[in-house]
Tab-separated table of C-alpha atoms in Angstrom:
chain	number	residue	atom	x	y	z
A	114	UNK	CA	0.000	0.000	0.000
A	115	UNK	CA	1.394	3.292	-0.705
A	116	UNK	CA	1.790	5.526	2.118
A	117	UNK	CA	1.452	8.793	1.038
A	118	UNK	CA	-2.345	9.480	0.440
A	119	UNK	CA	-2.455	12.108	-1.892
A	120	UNK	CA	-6.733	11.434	-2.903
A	121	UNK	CA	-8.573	12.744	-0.753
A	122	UNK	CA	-10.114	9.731	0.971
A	123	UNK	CA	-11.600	9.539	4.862
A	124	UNK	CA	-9.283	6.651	6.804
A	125	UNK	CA	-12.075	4.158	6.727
A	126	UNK	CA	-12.310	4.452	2.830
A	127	UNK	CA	-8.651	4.204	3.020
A	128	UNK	CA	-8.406	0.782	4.587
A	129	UNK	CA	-11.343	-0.546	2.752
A	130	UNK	CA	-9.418	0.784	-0.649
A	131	UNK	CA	-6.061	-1.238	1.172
A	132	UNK	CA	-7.410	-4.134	1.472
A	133	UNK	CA	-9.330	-4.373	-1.962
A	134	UNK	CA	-5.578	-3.212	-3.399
A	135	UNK	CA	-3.568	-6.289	-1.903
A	136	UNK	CA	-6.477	-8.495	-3.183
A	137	UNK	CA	-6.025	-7.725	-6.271
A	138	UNK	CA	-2.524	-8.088	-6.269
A	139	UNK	CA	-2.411	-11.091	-4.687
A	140	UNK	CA	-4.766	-12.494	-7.386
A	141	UNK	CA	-2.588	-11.134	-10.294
A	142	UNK	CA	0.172	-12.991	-8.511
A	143	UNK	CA	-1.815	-15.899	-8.283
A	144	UNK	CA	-3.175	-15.759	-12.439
A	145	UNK	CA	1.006	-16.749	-13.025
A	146	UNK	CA	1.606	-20.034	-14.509
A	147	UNK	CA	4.985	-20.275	-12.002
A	148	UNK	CA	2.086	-19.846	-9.024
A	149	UNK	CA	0.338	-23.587	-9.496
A	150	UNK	CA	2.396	-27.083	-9.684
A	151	UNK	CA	0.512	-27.997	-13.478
A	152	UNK	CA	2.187	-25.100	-14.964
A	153	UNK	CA	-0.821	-23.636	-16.259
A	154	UNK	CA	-2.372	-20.128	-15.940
A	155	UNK	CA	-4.920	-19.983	-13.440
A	156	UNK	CA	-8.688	-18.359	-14.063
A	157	UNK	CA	-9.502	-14.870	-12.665
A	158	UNK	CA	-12.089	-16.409	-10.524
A	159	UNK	CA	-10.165	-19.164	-8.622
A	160	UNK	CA	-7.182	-16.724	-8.205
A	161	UNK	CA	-9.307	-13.841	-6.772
A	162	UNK	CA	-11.509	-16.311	-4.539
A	163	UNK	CA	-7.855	-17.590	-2.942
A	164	UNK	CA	-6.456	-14.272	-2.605
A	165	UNK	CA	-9.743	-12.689	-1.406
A	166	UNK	CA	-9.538	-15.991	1.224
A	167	UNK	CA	-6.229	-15.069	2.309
A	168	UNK	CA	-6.016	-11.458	2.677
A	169	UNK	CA	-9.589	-12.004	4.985
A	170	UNK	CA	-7.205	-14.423	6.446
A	171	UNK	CA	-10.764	-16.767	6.094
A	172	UNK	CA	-9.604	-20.168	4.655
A	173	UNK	CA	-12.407	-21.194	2.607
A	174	UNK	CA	-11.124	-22.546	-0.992
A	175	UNK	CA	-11.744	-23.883	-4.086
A	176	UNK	CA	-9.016	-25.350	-5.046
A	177	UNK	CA	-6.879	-27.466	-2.949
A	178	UNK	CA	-3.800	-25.333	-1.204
A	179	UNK	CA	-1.077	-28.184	-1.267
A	180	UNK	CA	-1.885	-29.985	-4.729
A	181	UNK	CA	-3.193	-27.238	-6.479
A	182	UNK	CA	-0.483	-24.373	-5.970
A	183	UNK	CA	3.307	-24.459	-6.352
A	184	UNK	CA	5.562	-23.538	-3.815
A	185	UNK	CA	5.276	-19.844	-5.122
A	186	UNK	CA	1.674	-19.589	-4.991
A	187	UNK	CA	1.805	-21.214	-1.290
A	188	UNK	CA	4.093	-18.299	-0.342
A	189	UNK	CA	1.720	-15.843	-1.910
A	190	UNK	CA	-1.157	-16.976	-0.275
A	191	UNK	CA	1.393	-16.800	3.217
A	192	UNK	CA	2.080	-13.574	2.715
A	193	UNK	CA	-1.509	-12.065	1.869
A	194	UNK	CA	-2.266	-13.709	5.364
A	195	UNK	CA	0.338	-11.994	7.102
A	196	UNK	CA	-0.583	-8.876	5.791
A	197	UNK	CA	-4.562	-9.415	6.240
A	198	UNK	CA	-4.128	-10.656	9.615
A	199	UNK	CA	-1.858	-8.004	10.718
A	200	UNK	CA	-3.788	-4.829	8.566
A	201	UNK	CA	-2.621	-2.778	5.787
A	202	UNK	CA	-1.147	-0.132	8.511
A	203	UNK	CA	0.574	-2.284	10.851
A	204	UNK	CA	2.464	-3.688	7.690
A	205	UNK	CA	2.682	0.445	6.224
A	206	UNK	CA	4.182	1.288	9.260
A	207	UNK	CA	6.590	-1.514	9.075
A	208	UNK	CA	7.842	-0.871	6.300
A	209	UNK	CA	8.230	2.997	6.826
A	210	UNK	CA	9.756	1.737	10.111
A	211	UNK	CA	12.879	-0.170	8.173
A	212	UNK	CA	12.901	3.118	5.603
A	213	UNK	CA	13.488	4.942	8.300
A	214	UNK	CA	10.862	7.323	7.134
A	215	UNK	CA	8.743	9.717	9.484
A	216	UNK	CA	4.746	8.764	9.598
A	217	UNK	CA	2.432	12.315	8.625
A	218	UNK	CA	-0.236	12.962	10.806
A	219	UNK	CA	-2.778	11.951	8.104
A	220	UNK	CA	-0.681	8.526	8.360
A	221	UNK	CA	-1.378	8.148	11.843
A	222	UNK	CA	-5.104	9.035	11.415
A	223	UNK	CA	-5.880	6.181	9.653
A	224	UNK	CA	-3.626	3.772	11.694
A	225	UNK	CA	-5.835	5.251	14.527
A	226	UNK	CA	-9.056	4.055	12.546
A	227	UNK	CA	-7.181	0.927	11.768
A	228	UNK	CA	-6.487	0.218	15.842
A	229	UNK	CA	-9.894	1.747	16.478
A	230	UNK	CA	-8.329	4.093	19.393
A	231	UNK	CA	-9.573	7.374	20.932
A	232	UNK	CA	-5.888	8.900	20.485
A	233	UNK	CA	-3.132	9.468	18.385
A	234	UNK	CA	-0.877	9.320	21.352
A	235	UNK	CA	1.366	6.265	21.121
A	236	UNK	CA	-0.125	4.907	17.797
A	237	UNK	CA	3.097	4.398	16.351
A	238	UNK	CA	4.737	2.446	19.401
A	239	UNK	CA	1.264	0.322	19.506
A	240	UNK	CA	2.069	-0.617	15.631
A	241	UNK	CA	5.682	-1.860	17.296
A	242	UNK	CA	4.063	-3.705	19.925
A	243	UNK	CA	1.726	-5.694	16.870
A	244	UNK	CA	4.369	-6.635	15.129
A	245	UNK	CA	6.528	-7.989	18.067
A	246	UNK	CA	4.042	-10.039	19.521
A	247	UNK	CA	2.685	-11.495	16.063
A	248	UNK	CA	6.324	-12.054	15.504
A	249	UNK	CA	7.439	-13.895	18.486
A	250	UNK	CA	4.148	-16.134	18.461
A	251	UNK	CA	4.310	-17.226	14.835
A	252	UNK	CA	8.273	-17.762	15.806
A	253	UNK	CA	7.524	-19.849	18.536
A	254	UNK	CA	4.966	-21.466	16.792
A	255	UNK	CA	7.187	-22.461	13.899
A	256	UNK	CA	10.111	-23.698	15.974
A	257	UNK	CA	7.753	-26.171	17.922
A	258	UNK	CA	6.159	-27.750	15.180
A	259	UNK	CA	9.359	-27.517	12.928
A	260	UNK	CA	10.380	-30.257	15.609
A	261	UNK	CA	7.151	-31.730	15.599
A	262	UNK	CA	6.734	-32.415	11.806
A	263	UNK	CA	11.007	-32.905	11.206
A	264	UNK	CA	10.827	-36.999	11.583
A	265	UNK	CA	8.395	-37.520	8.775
A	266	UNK	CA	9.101	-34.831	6.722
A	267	UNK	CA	13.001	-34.321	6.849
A	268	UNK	CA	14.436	-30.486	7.284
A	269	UNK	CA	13.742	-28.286	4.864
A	270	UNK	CA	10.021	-29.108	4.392
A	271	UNK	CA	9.153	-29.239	8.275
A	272	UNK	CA	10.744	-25.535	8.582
A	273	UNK	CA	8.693	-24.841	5.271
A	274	UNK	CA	5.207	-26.385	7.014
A	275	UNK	CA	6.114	-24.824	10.500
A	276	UNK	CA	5.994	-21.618	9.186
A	277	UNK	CA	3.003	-21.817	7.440
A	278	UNK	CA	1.156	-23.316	10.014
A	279	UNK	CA	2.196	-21.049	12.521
A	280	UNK	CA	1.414	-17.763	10.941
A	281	UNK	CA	-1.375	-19.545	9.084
A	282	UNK	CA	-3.212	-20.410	12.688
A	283	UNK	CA	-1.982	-17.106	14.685
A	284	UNK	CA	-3.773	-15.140	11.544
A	285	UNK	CA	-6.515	-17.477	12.266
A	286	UNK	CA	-6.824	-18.068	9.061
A	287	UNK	CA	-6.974	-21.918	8.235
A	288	UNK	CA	-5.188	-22.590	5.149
A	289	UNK	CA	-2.973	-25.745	5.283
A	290	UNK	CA	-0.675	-28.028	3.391
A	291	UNK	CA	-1.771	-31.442	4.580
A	292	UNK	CA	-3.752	-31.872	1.232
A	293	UNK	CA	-7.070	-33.053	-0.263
A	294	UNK	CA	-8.958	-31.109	1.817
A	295	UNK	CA	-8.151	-32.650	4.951
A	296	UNK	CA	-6.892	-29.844	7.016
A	297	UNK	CA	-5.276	-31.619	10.445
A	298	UNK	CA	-7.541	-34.567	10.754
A	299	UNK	CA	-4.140	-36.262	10.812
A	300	UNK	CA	-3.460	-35.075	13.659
A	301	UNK	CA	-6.447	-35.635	15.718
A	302	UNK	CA	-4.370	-37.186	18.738
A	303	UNK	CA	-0.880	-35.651	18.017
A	304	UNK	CA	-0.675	-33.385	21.232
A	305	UNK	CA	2.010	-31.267	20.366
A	306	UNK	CA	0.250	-30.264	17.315
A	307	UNK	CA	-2.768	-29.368	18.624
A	308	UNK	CA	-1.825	-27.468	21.483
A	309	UNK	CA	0.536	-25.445	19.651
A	310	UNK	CA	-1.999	-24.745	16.999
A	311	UNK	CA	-4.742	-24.027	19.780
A	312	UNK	CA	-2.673	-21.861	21.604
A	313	UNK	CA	-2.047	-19.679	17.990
A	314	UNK	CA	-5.596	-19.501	17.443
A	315	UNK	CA	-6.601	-18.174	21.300
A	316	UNK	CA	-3.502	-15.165	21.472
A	317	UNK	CA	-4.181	-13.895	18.018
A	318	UNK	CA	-7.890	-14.057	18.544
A	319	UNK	CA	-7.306	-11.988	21.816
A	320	UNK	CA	-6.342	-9.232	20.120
A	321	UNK	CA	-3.271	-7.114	20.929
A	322	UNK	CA	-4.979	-4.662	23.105
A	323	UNK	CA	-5.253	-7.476	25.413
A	324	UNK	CA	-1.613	-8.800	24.510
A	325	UNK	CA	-0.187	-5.575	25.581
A	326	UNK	CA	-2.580	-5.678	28.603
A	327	UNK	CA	-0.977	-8.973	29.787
A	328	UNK	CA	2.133	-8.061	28.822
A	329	UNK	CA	2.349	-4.988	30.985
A	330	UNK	CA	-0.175	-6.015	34.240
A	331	UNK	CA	0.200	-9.549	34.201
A	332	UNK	CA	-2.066	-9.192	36.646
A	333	UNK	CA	-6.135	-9.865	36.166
A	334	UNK	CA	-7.552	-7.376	38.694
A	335	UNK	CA	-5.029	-4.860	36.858
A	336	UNK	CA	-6.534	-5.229	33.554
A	337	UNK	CA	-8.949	-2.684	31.399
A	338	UNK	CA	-12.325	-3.538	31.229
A	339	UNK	CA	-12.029	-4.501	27.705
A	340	UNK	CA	-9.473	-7.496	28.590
A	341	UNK	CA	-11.125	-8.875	31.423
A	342	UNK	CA	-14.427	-8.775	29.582
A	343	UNK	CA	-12.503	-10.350	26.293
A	344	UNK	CA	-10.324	-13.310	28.505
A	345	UNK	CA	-13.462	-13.715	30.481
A	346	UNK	CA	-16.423	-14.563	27.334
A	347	UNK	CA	-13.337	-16.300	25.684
A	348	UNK	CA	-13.016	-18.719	28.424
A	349	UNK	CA	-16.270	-19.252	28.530
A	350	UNK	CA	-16.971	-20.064	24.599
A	351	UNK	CA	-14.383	-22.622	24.717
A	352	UNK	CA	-15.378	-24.257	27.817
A	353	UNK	CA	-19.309	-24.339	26.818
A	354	UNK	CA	-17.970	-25.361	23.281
A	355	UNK	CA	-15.751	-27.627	24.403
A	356	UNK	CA	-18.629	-29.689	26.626
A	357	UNK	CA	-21.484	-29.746	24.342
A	358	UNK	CA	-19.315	-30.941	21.586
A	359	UNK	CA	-17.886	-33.421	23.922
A	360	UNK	CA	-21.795	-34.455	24.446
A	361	UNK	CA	-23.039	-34.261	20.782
A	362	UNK	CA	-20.016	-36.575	19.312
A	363	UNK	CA	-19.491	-38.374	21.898
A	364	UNK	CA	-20.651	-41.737	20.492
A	365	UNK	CA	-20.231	-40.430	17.168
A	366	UNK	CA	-18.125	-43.193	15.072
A	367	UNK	CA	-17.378	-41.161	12.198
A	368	UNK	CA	-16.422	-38.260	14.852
A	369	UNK	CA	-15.101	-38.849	18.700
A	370	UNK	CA	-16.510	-42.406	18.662
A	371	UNK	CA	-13.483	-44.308	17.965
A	372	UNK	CA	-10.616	-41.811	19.858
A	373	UNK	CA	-9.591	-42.773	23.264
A	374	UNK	CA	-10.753	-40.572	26.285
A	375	UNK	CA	-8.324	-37.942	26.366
A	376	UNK	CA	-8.138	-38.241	22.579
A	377	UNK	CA	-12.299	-37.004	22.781
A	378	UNK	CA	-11.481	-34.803	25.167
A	379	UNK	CA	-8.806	-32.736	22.710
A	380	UNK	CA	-10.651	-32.981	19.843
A	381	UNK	CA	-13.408	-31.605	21.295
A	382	UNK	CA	-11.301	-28.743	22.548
A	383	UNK	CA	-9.682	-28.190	19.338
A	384	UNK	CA	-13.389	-28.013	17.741
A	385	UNK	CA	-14.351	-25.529	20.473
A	386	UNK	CA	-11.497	-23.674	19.547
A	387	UNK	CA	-11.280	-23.102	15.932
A	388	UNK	CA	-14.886	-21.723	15.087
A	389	UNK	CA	-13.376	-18.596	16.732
A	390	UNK	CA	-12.274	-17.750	13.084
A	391	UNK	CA	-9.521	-20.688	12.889
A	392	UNK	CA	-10.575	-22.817	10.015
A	393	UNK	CA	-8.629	-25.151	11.037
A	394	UNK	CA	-10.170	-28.993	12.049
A	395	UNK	CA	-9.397	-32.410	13.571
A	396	UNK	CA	-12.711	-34.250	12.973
A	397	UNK	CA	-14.592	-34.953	9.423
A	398	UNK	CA	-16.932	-31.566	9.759
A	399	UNK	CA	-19.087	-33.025	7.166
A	400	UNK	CA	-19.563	-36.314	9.737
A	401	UNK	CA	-20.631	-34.013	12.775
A	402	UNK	CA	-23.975	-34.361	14.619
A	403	UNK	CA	-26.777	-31.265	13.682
A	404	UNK	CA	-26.161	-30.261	17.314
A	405	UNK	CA	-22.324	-29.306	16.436
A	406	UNK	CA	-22.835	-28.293	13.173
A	407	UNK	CA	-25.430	-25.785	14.525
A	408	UNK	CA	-22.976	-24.670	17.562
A	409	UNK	CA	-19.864	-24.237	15.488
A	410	UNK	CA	-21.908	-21.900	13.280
A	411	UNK	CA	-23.398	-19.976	16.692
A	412	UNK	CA	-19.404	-19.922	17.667
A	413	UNK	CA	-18.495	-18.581	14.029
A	414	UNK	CA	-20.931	-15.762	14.382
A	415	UNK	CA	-19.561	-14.429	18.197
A	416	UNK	CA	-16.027	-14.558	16.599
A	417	UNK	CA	-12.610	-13.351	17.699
A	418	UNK	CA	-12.306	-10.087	19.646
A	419	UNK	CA	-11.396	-6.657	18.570
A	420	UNK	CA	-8.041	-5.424	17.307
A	421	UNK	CA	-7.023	-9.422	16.955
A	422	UNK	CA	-6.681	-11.358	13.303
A	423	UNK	CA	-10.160	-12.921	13.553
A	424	UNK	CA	-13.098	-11.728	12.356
A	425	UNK	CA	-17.117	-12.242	13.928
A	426	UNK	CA	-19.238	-9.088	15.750
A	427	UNK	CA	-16.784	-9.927	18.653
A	428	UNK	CA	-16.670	-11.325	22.189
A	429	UNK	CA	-16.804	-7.769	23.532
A	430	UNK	CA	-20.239	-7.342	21.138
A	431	UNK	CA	-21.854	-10.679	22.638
A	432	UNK	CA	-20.923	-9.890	25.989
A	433	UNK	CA	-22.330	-6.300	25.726
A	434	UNK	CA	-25.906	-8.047	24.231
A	435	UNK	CA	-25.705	-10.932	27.014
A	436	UNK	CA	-25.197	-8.365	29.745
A	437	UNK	CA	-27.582	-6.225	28.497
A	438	UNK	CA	-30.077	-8.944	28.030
A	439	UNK	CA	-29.439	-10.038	31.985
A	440	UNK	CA	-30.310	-6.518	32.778
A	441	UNK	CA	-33.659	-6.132	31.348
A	442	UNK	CA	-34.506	-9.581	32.982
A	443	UNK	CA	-33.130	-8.018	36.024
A	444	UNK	CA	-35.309	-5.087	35.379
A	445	UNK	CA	-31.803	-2.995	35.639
A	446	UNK	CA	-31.645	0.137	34.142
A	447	UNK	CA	-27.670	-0.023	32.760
A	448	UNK	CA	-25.486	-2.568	31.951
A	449	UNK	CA	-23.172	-3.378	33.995
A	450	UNK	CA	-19.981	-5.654	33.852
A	451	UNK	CA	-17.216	-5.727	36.445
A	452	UNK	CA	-19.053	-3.075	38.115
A	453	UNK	CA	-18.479	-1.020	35.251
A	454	UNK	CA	-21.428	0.724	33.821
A	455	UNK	CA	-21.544	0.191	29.877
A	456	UNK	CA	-22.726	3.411	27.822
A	457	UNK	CA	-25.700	3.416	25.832
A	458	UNK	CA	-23.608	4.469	22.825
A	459	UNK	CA	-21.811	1.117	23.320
A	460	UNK	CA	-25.035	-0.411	23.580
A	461	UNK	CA	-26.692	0.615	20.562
A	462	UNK	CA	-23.136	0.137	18.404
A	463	UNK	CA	-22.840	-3.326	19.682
A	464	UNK	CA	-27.002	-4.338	18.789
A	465	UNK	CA	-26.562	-2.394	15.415
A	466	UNK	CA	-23.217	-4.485	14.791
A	467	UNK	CA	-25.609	-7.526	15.621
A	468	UNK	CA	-28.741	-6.987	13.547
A	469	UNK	CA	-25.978	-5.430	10.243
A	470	UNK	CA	-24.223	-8.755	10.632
A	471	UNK	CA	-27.135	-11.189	10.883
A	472	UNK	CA	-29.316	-9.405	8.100
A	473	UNK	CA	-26.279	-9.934	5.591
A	474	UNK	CA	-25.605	-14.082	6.713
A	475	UNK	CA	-29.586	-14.243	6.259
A	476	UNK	CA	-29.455	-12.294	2.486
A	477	UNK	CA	-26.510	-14.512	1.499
A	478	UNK	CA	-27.717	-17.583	2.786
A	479	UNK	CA	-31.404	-16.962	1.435
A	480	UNK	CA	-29.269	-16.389	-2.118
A	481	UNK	CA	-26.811	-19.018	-1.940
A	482	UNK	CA	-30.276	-21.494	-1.327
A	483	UNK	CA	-31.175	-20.336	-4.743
A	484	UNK	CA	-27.833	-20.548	-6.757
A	485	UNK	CA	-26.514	-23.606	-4.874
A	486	UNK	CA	-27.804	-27.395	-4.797
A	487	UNK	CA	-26.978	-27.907	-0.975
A	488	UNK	CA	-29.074	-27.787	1.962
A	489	UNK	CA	-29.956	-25.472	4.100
A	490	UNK	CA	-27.626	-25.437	7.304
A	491	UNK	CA	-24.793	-26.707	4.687
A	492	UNK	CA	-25.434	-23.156	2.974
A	493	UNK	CA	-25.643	-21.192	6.471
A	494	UNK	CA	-22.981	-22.919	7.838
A	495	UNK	CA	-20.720	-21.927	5.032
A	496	UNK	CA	-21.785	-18.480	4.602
A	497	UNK	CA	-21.499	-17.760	8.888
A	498	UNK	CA	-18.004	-19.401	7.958
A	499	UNK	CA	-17.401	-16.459	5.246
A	500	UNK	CA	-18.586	-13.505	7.058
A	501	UNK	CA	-17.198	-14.753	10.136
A	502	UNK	CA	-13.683	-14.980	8.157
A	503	UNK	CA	-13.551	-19.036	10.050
A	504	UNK	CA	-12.743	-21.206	6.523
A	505	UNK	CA	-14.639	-24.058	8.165
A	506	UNK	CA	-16.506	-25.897	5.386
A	507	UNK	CA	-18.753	-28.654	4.916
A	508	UNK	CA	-17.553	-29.128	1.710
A	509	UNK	CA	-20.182	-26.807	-0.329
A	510	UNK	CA	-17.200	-24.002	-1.464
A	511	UNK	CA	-15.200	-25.997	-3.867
A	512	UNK	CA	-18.724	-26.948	-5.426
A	513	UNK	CA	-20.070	-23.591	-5.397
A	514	UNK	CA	-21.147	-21.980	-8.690
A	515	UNK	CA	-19.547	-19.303	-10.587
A	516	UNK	CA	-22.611	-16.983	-9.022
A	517	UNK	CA	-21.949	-18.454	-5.498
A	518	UNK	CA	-18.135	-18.093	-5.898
A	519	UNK	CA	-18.629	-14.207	-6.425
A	520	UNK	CA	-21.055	-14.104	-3.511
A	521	UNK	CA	-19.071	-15.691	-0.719
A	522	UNK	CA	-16.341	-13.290	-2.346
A	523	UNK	CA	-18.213	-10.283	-1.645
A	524	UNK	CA	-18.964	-12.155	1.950
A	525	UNK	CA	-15.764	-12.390	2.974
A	526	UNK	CA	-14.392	-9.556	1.668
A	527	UNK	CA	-17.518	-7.796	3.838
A	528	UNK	CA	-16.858	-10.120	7.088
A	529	UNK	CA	-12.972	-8.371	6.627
A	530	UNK	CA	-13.627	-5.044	6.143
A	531	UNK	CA	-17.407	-4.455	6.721
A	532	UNK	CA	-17.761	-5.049	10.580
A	533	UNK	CA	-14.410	-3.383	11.368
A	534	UNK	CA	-15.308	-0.173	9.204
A	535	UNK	CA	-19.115	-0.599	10.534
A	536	UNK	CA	-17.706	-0.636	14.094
A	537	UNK	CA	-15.242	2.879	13.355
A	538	UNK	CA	-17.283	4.261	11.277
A	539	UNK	CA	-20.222	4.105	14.881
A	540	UNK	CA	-16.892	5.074	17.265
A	541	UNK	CA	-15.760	7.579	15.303
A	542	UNK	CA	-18.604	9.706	13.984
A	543	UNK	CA	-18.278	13.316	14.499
A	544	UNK	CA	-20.408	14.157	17.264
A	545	UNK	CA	-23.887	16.029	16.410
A	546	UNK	CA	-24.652	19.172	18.400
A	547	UNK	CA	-27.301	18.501	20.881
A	548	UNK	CA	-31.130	19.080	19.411
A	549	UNK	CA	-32.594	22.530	20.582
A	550	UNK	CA	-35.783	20.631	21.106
A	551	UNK	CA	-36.712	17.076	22.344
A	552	UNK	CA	-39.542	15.407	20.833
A	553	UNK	CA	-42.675	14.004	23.401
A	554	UNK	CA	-42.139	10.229	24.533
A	555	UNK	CA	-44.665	8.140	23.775
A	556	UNK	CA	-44.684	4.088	24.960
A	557	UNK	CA	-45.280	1.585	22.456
A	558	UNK	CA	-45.846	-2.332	23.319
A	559	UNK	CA	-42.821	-5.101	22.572
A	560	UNK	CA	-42.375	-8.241	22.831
């Protein structure tokens, strides 16, 4: 992206404009012969639907990421997840960072719509702090299951899949090299693997306010409101997740059935765990009961959490709903969480957020029903997948039609950008002087 914005463009048209950009250069790169193993020139449609994927760090595909693409294309698709997962500013900055170059104030307005902050003050060293932590995770990552996958694949091509893996799961983005479409069902009892993968997924779903939060407190009674309430609903998805999944596959055979108990017990975790935008899976997702099927899509939808590499309305968003929910069955005036009243601004964004988000899975999935042969919850489950950026699939996206293609495009590309600019566009509007006159209040009945 080039740094100096001469049009005259408002930051949330700027990252929008960003991340459209490195799409489409990422599917020019991707249209090469050199970019799949046959040789042959790719169609615009495949290559955009990949790079589109990637940069939304998603993981849905149509074409299969280890047989279909060459070495090159693999590293493509790498790097538009690094630089979708960490933002079109974070990587702007690092680069002006190793220039040496001086970031304009304009710059640092749209890094501050980018990090969705109040202030300017210490955007720049918060942009450091991004780019540390993503790359000491993914670096940890890679070492570990370098050793991992180094006595069945020999050196070079366990450093190769390490890397991949790591900054593919820390993106939370899902793409992998295993091949045919089996993502880590491989790996279903391989410990090391799954932990490591799990523990990817959870920090760079946290989001890096909360990072630097733990980084600096290490303390939970020290922390902002914002990471207590995000470690807090986080915990509590994967624990819920992790039971009723336990319960629905339990005598499964296609599914937990045949694994040992602490073998169930993982893959149920792992399951629990990767909805949050992952993509990755253990288990045949085609295979699982209704019950899962119908949870992983409610766990798509809730998401990551803000300023993190996954996508969904956000933990913070459900928690403000739930909470706010509790209160009216309380018959509470505010909500309140850690005995912190919640604002009614932060109210409304977060139930506006929620009714944008669901109207748009609903209009896809009501159009995708038309274009596309598959059932219903197959079709919801894959377009709750798109929006939420997840890449979990039951297997309808490498079927899809040309007309379904382009849709789940536009989904993802929506689930990317769409919430985040939705969300700054609500926390950054210029406040409206106050009316000179109120109107009369008048009740009406609900519910």
């Amino acid at each position: 992206m080039i740094f100096i914005i001469k049009i005259k463009l408002t930051p949330t048209q700027v990252l929008a404009l960003g991340f459209a950009t490195i799409i489409l250069i990422g599917t020019l790169l991707l249209m090469l012969p050199v970019a799949t193993k046959s040789g042959e020139r790719t169609d615009f449609l495949t290559a955009l639907f990949t790079a589109t994927s990637a940069t939304c760090v998603t993981g849905l595909v149509v074409v299969d990421t280890k047989t279909y693409w060459s070495v090159f294309g693999q590293i493509v698709i790498m790097l538009l997840i690094q630089v979708g997962g960490l933002g079109i500013m974070t990587m702007s900055t690092l680069f002006a960072l190793i220039l040496g170059r001086k970031i304009t104030f304009k710059e640092r307005l749209v890094m501050q719509e980018a990090f969705n902050t109040n202030s300017l003050g210490g955007i720049v060293k918060f942009a450091r702090y991004i780019l540390m932590f993503s790359f000491l995770f993914e670096s940890i990552g890679a070492v570990i299951l370098t050793l991992r996958f180094l006595p069945q694949m020999g050196l070079k091509k366990a450093v190769y899949y390490g890397f991949f893996h790591s900054i593919s799961a820390f993106n939370n983005a899902g793409f992998d090299l295993m091949g045919n479409f089996k993502s880590l069902t491989g790996y279903v009892s391989d410990w090391v693997v799954n932990l490591v993968v799990m523990g990817l997924i959870i920090f760079g779903g946290l989001g890096f306010y909360v990072l630097l939060d733990i980084y600096e407190h290490r303390h939970f009674n020290k922390f902002t409101l914002h990471s207590k309430i995000v470690i807090t609903i986080t915990l509590l998805l994967i624990a819920i997740g992790t039971l009723l999944i336990f319960l629905f596959e339990y005598n499964n055979p296609k599914t937990l059935g045949p694994l040992d108990f602490p073998t169930k017990i993982l893959a149920a975790l792992f399951q629990a765990v990767t909805p949050r935008t992952a993509g990755f899976n253990t288990l045949s997702l085609s295979d699982m009961t209704i019950a899962s099927k119908f949870l992983t899509i409610i766990l798509m939808f809730i998401g990551a959490s803000p300023a993190g590499t996954g996508g969904g309305i956000k933990t913070t968003t459900f928690a403000v709903i739930l909470y706010t929910v509790l209160s009216v069955i309380q018959g509470e005036e505010e909500t309140v969480l850690y005995k912190r009243t919640i604002s009614r601004n932060i109210v409304y964004k977060a139930v506006a957020i929620s009714f944008i988000s669901v109207f748009i899975i609903f209009s896809v999935t009501m159009v995708l029903s038309i274009t596309e042969t598959s059932n219903f919850l197959t079709v919801l489950y894959e377009t709750t997948s798109a929006f939420g950026t997840v890449g979990l699939s039951l297997g309808l996206t490498p079927e899809l039609s040309t007309v379904g293609k382009i849709i789940i495009i536009f989904t993802m590309y929506t689930g990317r950008v769409g919430p985040l600019t939705l969300a700054l566009a609500l926390a950054q509007r210029q406040k409206k002087p106050k009316p000179i006159m109120k109107y009369a209040e008048e009740k009406i009945m609900v519910g």
